[in-house]
mmCIF file of C-alpha atoms in Angstrom:
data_model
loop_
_atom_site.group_PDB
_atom_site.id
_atom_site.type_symbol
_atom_site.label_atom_id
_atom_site.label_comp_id
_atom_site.label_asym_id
_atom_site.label_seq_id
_atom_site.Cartn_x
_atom_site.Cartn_y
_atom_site.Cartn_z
ATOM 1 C CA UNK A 1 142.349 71.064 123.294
ATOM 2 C CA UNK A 2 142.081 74.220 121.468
ATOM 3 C CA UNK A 3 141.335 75.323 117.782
ATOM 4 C CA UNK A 4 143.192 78.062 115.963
ATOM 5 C CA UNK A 5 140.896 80.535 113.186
ATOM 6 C CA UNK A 6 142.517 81.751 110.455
ATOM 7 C CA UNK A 7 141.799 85.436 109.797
ATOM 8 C CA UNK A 8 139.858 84.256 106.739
ATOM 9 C CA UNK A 9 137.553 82.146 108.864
ATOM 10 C CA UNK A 10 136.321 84.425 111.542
ATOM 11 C CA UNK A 11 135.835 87.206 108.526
ATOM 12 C CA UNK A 12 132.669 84.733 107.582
ATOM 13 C CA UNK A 13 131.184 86.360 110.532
ATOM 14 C CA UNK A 14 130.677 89.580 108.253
ATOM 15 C CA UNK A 15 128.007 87.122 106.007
ATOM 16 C CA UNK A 16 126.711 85.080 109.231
ATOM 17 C CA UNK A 17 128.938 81.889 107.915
ATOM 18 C CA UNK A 18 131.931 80.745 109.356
ATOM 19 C CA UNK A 19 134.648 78.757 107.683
ATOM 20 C CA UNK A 20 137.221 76.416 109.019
ATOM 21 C CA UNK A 21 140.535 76.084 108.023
ATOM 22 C CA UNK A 22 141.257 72.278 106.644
ATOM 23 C CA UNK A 23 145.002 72.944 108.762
ATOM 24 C CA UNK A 24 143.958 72.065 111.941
ATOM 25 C CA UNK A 25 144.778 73.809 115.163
ATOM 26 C CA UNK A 26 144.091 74.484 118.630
ATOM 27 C CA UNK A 27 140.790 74.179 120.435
ATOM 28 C CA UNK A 28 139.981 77.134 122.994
ATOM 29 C CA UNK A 29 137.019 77.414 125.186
ATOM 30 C CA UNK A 30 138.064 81.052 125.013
ATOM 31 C CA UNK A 31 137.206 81.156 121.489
ATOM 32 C CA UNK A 32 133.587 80.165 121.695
ATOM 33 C CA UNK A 33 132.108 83.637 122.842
ATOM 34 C CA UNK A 34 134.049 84.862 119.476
ATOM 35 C CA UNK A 35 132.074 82.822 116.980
ATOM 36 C CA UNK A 36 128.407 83.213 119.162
ATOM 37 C CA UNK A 37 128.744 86.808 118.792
ATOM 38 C CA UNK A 38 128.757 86.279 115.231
ATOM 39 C CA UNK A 39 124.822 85.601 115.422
ATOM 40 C CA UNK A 40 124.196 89.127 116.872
ATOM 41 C CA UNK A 41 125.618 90.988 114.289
ATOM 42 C CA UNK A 42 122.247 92.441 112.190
ATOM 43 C CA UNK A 43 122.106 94.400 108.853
ATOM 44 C CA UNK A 44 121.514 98.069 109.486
ATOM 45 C CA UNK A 45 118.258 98.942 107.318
ATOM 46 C CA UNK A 46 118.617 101.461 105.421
ATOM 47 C CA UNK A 47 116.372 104.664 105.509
ATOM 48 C CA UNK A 48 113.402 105.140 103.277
ATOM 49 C CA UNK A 49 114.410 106.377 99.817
ATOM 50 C CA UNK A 50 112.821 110.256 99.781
ATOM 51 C CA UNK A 51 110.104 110.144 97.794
ATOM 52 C CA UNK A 52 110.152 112.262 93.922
ATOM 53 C CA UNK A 53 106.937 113.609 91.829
ATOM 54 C CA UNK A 54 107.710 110.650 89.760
ATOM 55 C CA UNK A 55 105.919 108.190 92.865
ATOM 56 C CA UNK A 56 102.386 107.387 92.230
ATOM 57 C CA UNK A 57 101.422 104.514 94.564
ATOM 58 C CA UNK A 58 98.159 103.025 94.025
ATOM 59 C CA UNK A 59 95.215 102.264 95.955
ATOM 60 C CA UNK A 60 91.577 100.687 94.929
ATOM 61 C CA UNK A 61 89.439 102.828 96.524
ATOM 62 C CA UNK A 62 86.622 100.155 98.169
ATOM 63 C CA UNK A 63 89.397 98.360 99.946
ATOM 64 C CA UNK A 64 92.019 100.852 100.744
ATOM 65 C CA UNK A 65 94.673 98.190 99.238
ATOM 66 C CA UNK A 66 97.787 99.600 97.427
ATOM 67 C CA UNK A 67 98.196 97.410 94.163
ATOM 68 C CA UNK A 68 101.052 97.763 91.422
ATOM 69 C CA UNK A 69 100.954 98.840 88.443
ATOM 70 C CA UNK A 70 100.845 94.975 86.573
ATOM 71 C CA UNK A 71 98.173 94.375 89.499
ATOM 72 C CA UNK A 72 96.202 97.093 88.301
ATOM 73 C CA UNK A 73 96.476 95.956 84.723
ATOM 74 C CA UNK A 74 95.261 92.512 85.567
ATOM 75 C CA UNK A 75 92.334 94.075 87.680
ATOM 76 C CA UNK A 76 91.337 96.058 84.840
ATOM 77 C CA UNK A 77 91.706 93.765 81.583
ATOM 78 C CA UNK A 78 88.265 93.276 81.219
ATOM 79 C CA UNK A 79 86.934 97.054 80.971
ATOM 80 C CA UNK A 80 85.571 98.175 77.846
ATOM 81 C CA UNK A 81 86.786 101.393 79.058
ATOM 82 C CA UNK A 82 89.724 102.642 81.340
ATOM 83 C CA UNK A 83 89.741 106.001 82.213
ATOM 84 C CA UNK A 84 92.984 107.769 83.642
ATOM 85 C CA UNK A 85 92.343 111.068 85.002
ATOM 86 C CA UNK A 86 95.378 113.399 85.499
ATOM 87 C CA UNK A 87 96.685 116.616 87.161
ATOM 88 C CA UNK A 88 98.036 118.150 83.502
ATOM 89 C CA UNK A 89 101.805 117.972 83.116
ATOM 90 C CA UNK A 90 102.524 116.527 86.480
ATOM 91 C CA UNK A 91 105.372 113.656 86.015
ATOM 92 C CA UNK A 92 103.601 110.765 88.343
ATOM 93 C CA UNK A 93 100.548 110.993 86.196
ATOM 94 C CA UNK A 94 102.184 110.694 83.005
ATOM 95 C CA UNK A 95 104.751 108.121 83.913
ATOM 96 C CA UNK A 96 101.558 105.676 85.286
ATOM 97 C CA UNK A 97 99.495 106.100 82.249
ATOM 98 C CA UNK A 98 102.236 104.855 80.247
ATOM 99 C CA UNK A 99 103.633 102.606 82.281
ATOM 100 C CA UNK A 100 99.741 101.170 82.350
ATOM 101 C CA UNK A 101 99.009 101.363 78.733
ATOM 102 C CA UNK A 102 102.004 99.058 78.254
ATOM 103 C CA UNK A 103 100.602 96.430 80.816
ATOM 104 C CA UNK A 104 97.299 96.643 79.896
ATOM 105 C CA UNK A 105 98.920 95.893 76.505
ATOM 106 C CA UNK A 106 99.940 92.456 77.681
ATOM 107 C CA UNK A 107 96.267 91.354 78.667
ATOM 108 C CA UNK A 108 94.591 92.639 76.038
ATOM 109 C CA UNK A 109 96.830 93.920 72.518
ATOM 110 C CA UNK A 110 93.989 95.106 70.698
ATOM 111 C CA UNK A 111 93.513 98.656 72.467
ATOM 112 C CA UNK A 112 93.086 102.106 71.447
ATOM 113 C CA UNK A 113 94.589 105.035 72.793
ATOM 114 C CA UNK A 114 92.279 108.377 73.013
ATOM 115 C CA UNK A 115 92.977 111.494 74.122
ATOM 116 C CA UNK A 116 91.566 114.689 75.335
ATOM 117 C CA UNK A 117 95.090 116.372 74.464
ATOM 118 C CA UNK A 118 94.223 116.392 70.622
ATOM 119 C CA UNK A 119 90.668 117.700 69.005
ATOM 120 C CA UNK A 120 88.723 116.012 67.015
ATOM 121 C CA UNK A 121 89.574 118.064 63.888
ATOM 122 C CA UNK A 122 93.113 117.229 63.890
ATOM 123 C CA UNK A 123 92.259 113.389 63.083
ATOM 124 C CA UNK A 124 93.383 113.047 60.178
ATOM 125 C CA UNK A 125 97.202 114.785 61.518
ATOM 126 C CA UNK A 126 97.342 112.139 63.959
ATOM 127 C CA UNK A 127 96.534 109.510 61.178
ATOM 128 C CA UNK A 128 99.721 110.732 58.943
ATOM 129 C CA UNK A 129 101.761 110.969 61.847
ATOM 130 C CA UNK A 130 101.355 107.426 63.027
ATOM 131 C CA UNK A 131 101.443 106.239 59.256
ATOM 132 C CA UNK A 132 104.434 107.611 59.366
ATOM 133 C CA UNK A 133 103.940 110.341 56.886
ATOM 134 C CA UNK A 134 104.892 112.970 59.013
ATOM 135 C CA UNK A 135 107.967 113.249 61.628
ATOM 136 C CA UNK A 136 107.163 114.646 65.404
ATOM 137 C CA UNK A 137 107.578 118.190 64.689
ATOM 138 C CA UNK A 138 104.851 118.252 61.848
ATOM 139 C CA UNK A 139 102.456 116.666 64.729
ATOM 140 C CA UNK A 140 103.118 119.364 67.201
ATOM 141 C CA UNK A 141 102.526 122.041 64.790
ATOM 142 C CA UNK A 142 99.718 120.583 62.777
ATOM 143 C CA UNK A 143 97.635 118.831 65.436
ATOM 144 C CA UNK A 144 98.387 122.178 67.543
ATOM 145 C CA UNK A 145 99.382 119.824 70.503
ATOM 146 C CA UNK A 146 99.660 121.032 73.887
ATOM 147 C CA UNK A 147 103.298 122.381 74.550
ATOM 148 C CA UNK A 148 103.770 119.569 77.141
ATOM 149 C CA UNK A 149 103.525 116.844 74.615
ATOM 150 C CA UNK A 150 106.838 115.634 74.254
ATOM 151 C CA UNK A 151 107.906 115.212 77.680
ATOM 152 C CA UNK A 152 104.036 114.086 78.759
ATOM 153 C CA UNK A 153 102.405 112.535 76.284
ATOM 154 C CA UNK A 154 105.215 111.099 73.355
ATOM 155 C CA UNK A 155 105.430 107.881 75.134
ATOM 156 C CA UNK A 156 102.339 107.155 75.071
ATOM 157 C CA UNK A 157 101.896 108.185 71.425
ATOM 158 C CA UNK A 158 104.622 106.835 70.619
ATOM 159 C CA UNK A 159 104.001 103.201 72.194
ATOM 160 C CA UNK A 160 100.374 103.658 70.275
ATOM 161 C CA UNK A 161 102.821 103.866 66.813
ATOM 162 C CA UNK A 162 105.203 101.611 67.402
ATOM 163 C CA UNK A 163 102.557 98.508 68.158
ATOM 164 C CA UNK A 164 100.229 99.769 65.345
ATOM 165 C CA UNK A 165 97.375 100.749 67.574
ATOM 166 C CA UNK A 166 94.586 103.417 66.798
ATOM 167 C CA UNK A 167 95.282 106.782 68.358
ATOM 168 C CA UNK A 168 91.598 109.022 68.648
ATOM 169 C CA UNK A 169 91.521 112.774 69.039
ATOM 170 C CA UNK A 170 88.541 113.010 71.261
ATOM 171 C CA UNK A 171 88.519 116.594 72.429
ATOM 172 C CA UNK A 172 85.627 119.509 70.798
ATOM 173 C CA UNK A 173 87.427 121.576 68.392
ATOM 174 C CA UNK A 174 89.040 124.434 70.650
ATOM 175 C CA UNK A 175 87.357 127.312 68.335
ATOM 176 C CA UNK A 176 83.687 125.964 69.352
ATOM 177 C CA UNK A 177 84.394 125.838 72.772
ATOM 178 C CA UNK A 178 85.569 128.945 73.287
ATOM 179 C CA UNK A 179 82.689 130.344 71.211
ATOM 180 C CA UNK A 180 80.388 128.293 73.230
ATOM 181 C CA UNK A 181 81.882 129.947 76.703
ATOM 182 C CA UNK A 182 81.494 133.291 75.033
ATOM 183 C CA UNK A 183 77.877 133.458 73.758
ATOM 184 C CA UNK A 184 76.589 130.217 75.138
ATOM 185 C CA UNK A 185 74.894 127.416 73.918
ATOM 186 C CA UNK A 186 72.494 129.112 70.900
ATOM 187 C CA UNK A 187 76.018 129.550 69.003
ATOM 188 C CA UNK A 188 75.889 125.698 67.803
ATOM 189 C CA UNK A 189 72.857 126.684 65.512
ATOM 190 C CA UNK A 190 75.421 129.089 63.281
ATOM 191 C CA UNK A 191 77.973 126.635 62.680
ATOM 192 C CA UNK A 192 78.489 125.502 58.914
ATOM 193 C CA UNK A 193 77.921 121.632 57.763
ATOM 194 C CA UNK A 194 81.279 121.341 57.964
ATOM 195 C CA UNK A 195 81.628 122.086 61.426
ATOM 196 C CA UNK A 196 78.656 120.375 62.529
ATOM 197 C CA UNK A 197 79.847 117.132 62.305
ATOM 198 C CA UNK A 198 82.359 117.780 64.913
ATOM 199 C CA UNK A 199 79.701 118.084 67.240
ATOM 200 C CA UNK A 200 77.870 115.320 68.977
ATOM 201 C CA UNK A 201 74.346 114.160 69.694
ATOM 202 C CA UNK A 202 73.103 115.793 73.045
ATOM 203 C CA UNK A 203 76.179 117.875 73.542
ATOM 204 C CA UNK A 204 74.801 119.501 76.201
ATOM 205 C CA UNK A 205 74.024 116.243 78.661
ATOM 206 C CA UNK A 206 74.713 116.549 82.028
ATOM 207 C CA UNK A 207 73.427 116.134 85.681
ATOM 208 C CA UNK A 208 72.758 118.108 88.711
ATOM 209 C CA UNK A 209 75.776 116.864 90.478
ATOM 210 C CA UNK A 210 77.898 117.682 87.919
ATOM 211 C CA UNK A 211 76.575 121.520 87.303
ATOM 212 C CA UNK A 212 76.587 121.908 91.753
ATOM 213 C CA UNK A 213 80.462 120.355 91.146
ATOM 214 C CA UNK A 214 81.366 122.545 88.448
ATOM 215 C CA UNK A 215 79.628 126.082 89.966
ATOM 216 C CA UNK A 216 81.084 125.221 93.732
ATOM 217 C CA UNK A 217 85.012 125.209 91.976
ATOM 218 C CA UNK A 218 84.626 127.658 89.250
ATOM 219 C CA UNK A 219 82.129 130.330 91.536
ATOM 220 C CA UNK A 220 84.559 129.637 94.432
ATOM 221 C CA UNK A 221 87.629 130.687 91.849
ATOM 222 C CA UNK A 222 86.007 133.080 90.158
ATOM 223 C CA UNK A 223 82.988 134.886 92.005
ATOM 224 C CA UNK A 224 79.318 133.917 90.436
ATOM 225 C CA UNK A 225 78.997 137.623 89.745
ATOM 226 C CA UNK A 226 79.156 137.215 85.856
ATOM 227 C CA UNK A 227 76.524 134.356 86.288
ATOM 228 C CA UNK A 228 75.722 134.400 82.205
ATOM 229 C CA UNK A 229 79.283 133.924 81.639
ATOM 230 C CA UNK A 230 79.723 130.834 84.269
ATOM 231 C CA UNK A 231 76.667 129.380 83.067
ATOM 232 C CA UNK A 232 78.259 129.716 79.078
ATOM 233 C CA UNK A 233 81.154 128.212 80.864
ATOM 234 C CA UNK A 234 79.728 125.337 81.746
ATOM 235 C CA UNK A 235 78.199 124.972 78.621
ATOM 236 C CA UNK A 236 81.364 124.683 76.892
ATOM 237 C CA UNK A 237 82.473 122.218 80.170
ATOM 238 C CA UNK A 238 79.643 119.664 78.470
ATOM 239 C CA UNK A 239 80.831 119.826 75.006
ATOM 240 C CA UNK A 240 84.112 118.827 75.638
ATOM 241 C CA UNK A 241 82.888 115.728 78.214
ATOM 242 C CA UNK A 242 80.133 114.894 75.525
ATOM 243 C CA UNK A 243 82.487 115.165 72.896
ATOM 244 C CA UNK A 244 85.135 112.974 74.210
ATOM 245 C CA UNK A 245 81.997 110.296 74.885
ATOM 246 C CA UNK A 246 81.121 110.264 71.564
ATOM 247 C CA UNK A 247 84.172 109.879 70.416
ATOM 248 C CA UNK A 248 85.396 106.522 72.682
ATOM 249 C CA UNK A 249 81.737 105.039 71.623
ATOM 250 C CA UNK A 250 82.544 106.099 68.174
ATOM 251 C CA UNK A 251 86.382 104.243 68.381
ATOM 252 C CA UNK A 252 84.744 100.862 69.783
ATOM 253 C CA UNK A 253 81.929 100.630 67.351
ATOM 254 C CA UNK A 254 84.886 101.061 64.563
ATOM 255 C CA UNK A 255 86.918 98.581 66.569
ATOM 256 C CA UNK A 256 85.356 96.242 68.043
ATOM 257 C CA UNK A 257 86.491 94.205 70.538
ATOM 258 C CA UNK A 258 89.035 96.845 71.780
ATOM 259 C CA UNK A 259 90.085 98.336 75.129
ATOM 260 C CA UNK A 260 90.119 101.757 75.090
ATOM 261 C CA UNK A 261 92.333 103.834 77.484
ATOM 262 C CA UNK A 262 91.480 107.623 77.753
ATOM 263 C CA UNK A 263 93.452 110.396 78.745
ATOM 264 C CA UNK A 264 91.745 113.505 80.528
ATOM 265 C CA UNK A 265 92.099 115.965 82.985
ATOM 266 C CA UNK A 266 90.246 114.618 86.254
ATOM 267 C CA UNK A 267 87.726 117.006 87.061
ATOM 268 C CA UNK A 268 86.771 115.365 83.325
ATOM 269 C CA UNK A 269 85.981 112.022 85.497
ATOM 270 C CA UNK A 270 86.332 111.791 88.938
ATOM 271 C CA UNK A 271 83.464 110.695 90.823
ATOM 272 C CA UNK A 272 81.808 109.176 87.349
ATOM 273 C CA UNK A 273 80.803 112.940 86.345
ATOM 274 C CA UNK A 274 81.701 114.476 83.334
ATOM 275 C CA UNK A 275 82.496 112.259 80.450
ATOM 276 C CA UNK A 276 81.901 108.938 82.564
ATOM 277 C CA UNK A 277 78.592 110.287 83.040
ATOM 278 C CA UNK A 278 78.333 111.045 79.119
ATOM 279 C CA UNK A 279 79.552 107.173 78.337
ATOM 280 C CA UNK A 280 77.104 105.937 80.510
ATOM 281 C CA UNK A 281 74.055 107.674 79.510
ATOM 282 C CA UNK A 282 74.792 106.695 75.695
ATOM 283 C CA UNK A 283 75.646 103.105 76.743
ATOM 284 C CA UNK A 284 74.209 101.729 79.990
ATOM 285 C CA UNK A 285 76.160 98.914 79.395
ATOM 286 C CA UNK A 286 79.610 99.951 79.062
ATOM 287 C CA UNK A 287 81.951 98.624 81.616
ATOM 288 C CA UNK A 288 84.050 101.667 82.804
ATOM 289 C CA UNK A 289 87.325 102.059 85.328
ATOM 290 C CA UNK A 290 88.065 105.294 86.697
ATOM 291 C CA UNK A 291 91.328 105.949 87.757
ATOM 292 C CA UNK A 292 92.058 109.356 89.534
ATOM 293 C CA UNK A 293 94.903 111.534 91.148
ATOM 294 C CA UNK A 294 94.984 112.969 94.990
ATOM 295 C CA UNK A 295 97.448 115.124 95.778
ATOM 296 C CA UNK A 296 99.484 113.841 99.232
ATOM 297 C CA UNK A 297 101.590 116.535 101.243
ATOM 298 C CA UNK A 298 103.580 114.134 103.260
ATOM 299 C CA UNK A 299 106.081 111.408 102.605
ATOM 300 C CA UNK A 300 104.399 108.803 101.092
ATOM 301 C CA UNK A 301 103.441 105.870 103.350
ATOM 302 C CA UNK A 302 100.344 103.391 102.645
ATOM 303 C CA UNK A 303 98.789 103.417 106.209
ATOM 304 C CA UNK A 304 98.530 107.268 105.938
ATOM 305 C CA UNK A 305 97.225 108.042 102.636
ATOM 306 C CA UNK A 306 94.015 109.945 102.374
ATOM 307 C CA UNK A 307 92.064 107.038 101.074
ATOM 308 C CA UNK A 308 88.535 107.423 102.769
ATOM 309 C CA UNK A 309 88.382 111.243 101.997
ATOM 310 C CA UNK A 310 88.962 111.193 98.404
ATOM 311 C CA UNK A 311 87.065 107.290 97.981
ATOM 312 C CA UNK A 312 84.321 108.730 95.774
ATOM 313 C CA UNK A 313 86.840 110.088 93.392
ATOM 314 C CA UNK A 314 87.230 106.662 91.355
ATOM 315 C CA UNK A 315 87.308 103.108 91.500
ATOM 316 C CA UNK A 316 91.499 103.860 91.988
ATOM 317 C CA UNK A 317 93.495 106.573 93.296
ATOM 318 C CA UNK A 318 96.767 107.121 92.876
ATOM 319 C CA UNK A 319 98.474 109.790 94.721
ATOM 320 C CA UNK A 320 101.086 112.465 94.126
ATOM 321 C CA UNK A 321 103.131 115.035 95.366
ATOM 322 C CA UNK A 322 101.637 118.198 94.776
ATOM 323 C CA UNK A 323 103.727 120.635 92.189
ATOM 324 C CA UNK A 324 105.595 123.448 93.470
ATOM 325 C CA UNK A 325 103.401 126.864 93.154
ATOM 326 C CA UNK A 326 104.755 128.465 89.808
ATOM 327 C CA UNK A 327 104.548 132.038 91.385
ATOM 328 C CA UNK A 328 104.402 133.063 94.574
ATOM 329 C CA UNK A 329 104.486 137.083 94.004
ATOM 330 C CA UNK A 330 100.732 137.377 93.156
ATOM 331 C CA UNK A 331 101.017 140.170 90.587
ATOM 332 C CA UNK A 332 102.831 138.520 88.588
ATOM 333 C CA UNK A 333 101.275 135.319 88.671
ATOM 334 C CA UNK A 334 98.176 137.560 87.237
ATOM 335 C CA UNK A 335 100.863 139.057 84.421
ATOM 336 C CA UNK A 336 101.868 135.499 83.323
ATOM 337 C CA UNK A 337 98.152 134.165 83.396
ATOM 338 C CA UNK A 338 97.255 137.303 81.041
ATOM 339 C CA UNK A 339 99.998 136.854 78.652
ATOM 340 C CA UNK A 340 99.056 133.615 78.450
ATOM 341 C CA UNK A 341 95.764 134.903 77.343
ATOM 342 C CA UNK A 342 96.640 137.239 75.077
ATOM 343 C CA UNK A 343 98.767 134.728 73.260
ATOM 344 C CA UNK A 344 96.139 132.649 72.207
ATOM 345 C CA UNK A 345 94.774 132.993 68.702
ATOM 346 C CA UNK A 346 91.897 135.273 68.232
ATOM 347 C CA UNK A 347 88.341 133.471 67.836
ATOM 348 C CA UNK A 348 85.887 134.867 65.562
ATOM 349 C CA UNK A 349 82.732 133.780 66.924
ATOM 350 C CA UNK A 350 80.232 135.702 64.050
#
């Protein structure tokens, strides 16, 4: 006896299924070894997808386990306060903080947004803008945002708008702070009335580890020669972080109930320093997530990333590739940084 396959049948051998013909035919022995090899055929894998600046895989720190982004959110819906730090204008971080506003969303819908990206003085800008009585231009101009706002930061602002949520400027009014790096902390007794109330309680408040944190990276940069000025510095360092406290204590006491997500360069929170340390000294109580950024050199696999090293940095890391160096001819990385300088509005600190 033998049985005949039609070209049709033995081509089921492509999706590990084989199909008879109803017109019957000839049975072969010969034909068994045919449809048994079918069994060995195997899907190729593909290769791992290279990975882009936009990857941020996350880890919780304790454990070591990577968790997604709506794992995160469900992890986190009970803080009072989540804290994302970032590396500024860096793709991965930006995409993750709005990809975890909108999650965190879903657990808990009444949520404020607040921001070291915008001072405090430029309130009432933000206000118009998301009562929509200004368009996106009038924002950048009038709250003086940071020239990376509309590729970093509109989504987020613009998710804020859209679901009617408050938006907080919680950064120290840029004038102060540089005043405050300049001639240290004895220039807060000049300001006016006006601009005292931009300033908060304590605005000095700090710790040791902090200060031994902030000397080690800025001496290391910079040289402690000019120890005055470092120490002025670091002055200025504390206004911002006790600043942007005040402010996210100020936003839940005039919202009560709410989840507030803040925005802020890392060295701003990692390791509970900085403005974590601020919140905490204010409010004991406050329940606070930090979320921080680790740069990762190599391709991007979960068993090798740098979790133990970089633990202390937050209750989750999320890591990135680092950015490409924007100058590699020193001199005129030094040009760049002093135009920079020289285009930034003139402070009168008398």
């Amino acid at each position: 006896m033998s049985i005949k396959f039609s070209n049709a049948a033995l081509s089921g051998c492509k999706t590990g299924r084989l199909f008879m013909s109803h017109a019957s035919i000839t049975l072969s022995l010969a034909v068994i070894p045919l449809m048994t090899g079918c069994s060995l055929l195997a899907p190729t894998p593909e290769p791992a997808s290279p990975q882009t600046h936009y990857h941020a895989p996350v880890v919780e720190a304790v454990s070591g386990t990577v968790v997604s982004v709506p794992q995160l959110a469900g992890r986190l819906a009970e803080q009072d306060v989540v804290i994302i730090g970032e590396y500024h204008g860096h793709q991965g971080a930006h995409l993750l903080q709005s990809r975890l506003q909108a999650h965190l969303y879903q657990h808990r819908p009444d949520q404020v947004l607040s921001m070291e990206q915008f001072e405090v003085d430029q309130q009432a800008v933000l206000d118009r803008y998301l009562n929509d009585d200004i368009g996106e231009m009038e924002l950048v101009k009038d709250a003086d945002a940071w020239p990376n706002y509309q590729y970093a930061y509109r989504p987020l602002m613009e998710f804020a708008r859209r679901q009617g949520l408050p938006v907080i400027a919680a950064n120290a009014p840029g004038d102060i702070v540089r005043c405050v790096g300049r001639e240290g902390p004895d220039y807060l007794a000049d300001l006016n009335a006006a601009q005292k109330r931009y300033i908060p309680d304590a605005p000095f408040a700090g710790n040791a580890a902090y200060r031994e944190k902030f000397f080690g990276t800025m001496g290391g940069r910079h040289g402690a020669a000019d120890n005055e000025r470092l120490q002025n510095t670091y002055h200025a360092q504390l206004l911002r972080d006790n600043t942007m406290a005040s402010r996210i204590l100020a936003a839940r006491k005039r919202h009560p109930g709410h989840q507030v997500i803040h925005l802020t360069g890392t060295f701003h929170s990692e390791e509970r320093l900085g403005t974590v340390e601020a919140l905490l000294q204010r409010n004991p109580e406050l329940s606070v997530a930090v979320i921080s950024p680790v740069f990762k050199e190599e391709q991007f696999d979960s068993d090798e990333l740098p979790v133990t090293a970089n633990r202390n940095k937050g209750d989750y890391l999320y890591f990135l590739l680092p950015l490409p160096p924007e100058y590699r001819d020193e001199a005129r990385g030094h040009e760049a940084m002093m135009d920079a300088f020289r285009k930034v509005p003139e402070t009168t600190c008398d």
